[in-house]
Structures are given as C-alpha cells and as structure tokens.
Amino acid sequence: MAQQVRDGFTELYGTGPEGVWSAPGRVNLIGEHTDYNDGFVMPFALPHTAVAAVSRRTDGVLRLHSADVEGDVVELRLDELAPESDKNWTAYPAGVVWALREAGHPVTGADIHLASTVPSGAGLSSSAALEVVVALALNDLFELGLQRWQLARLCQRAENVYVGAPTGIMDQTASACCESGHALFLDTRDLGQKQIPFDLAAEGMVLLVVDTQVKHAHSEGEYGKRRAGCERGAALLGVDALRDIPYGELDAALARLGDDEEAVRLVRHVVTEDERVEKVVALLESGDTRAIGPVLVAGHASLRDDFRISCPELDLVVDTALSAGALGARMTGGGFGGSAIVLAETTDADRITKAVEEAFSAAGHTAPRVFEAVPSPGARRLS
C-alpha cells in the first residue's frame, strides 16, 4: 500500500512526498475502560494500518486528502485551527497539527495523503492510527525529537480537545509503541510499558477478531457518561482514580457506596478488570497461554453486566464462539458495537467462524467480518 499512497500523493500534489509512514490499529486483549481510570491495559497492534505520504510546507497551510473518503483536497490554515470546529475525518490529522503547535513545536504546514486498512467504527482504533501516523511523520520531518510516548500523549490531546472525544491514552500508545509478536502491558498512570511475548501461532492457537459491523461513535454520549460515572465513583471513595482501589479492598469500597447502584457497578468493573489484566500478564509470562481464556470470558461478563456497554451482536459472538469450543471470547473496544475477540485452537478456528456466521444469519444480523489478529509492529517510517 505504501507505493499506492506515494503515487496518490504525487498525482494530487504534483510532486513526490518527502516520506511515507504507517501506524497500526490495535485490538485490546484485556483491560477495557481502565485507561481513563489510570489503570492497566494490554493491547497489541494489528497488521491493518493507516499510511501517510507527507511533505513539509512553510506557508502555514495544511492540505489533507484521504483515498478512503470521497472528495477533493481539504485546505486549512494553521492559524485558524480551533477545537471542535471540524466534524469530519479531517479533524483527526488537523487536531494533531493543532496539538503539536499548541505544545510549542514549530510545524509550519504540510501536504498529507492518507489511506487506511483499519476498519472504521469497529473498535480497532482507526482514529488513533490516523493521528499517530501524522504525528510520527511530522516529528520526523520537522525534527521535533519527541519520544513515542510523547507523540501518543499529543495525539490523545488532539482527540480529547480538538475532536471532542473523551478517550484514554491506550489507543494512541498502542499504535505508537507496540512491537511485533508482543502484547503491550501498559500502566496508563505513568505510561510504564512492558512488552509481553504473545505468539499464539507457535502454540497452535489463533485470536480471531469478529467485527459485528455495528458502528459506534465515542464522542456520542455513552462513552462520556461511563467516564464521568467512574470519576464520580472515585470522588465518592476519596481517591484520585479507581486504579487506587486495591482489589483486596473492593468489597469494603463497594459497601461504602451503599445503594448507589450505578457507582457500585462501574467501580466493580474497573477494579476487577485491572486485576484481570495482571492475571493475564502472569499467565502469559508463565507460559500458560490457554488459561487466559476464562479471564477473557469474565471480562466480557463484567462489561456486559456491570459496565453495560455490550450489545446483542457482541453477546451473540461470545456465546456462539464458546458453545462452538472457543477457549475464550469477549467484546473489545469502547462498546455499543464494534468487535469481539475469540481465542481458539487453530484447528477449531474455521468451525467457530462458521458457527458465528450462521448465528448472525439466523438472527437476521448483517454478516460479521472475521479475521485473524496477528501481533504486529507499531508506527514506523516506510520510505
């Protein structure tokens, strides 16, 4: 795809780009809605990427084009970029430029042409891939000297403030920092990272992503409500973030919340989910990979019953896959649609896929998109 994007840039702008970069989408193995609670997450990068061909400008103009969106080149002036002024796809790359300049970095303009194979609206961080690929390209071209974690922080600011979506730091860090053949154990409070070997093929297993084709939008309401509810729970318990409630003290904390049913549910999910992340890390490091299956299932039950962000299609994937012999399954991503993951023996993958497809057909749902998730490299320069 790199050559296609390079050629597309040349056709659009009349000259070749200074370089081509890529940044992947991600799937989250475990640790959902913990990142904005200062907790633990465990994503890995997908082979699906956003690719950008980029050249510098010196006239304060940003020109943007996507091969995936119908329309001409969009031209913006850097000094007119303002938070929540753009409700189109261009808000993501423009937000990154805005965030870099707000932080004092001398970005003077750019021509950018993009294309992406990350499924949009599937809970696989297509927006973070767009942000990170632009941030990495500008960091290289303008010699800003920023570290990967710093780029992730700036991309998160772009999405939170410029786009107006209250997302945590996981997606951008995964896209920027993941390594091939590994899952990233990330402490979202201090951004401490540990690469955990995760080579399922070598152990005769596969992780399937099932995109339900049910679209979600983070900036529309429910995600923000959950985040606000978690912050309220932390305030009621007198802690900076729900990360600060030890798992061993969960029952006592819930008792203090009394009959505040919503706070009890949200707090219970976050604290138990952090514990599940640490459990998965321990199992993978001890070589007991198959044992993570039940932990994934417990995570789904918590997201469905306590956090209440699943949907009939996601539940159908999980229930069908488990009935068909999967080792584990759960929804992944922000919720209200998007994707589920299924851990299975390689020899069972086709049978499980067929069972899920038949279940969707019988229920009258749009056919799901199923593909294998292979832990892939993070953002990088291609040429």
CSV table of C-alpha atoms in Angstrom, one decimal, residues 237 245 249-258 267:
chain,number,residue,atom,x,y,z
A,237,LEU,CA,-14.4,7.0,47.5
A,245,ILE,CA,-8.8,0.9,45.0
A,249,GLU,CA,-10.4,-3.9,49.4
A,250,LEU,CA,-13.1,-3.9,46.7
A,251,ASP,CA,-15.9,-5.3,48.9
A,252,ALA,CA,-15.2,-2.7,51.5
A,253,ALA,CA,-15.2,0.1,48.9
A,254,LEU,CA,-18.5,-1.1,47.4
A,255,ALA,CA,-20.1,-1.2,50.8
A,256,ARG,CA,-19.1,2.4,51.3
A,257,LEU,CA,-21.0,3.3,48.1
A,258,GLY,CA,-24.2,1.9,49.7
A,267,VAL,CA,-16.3,0.7,40.3
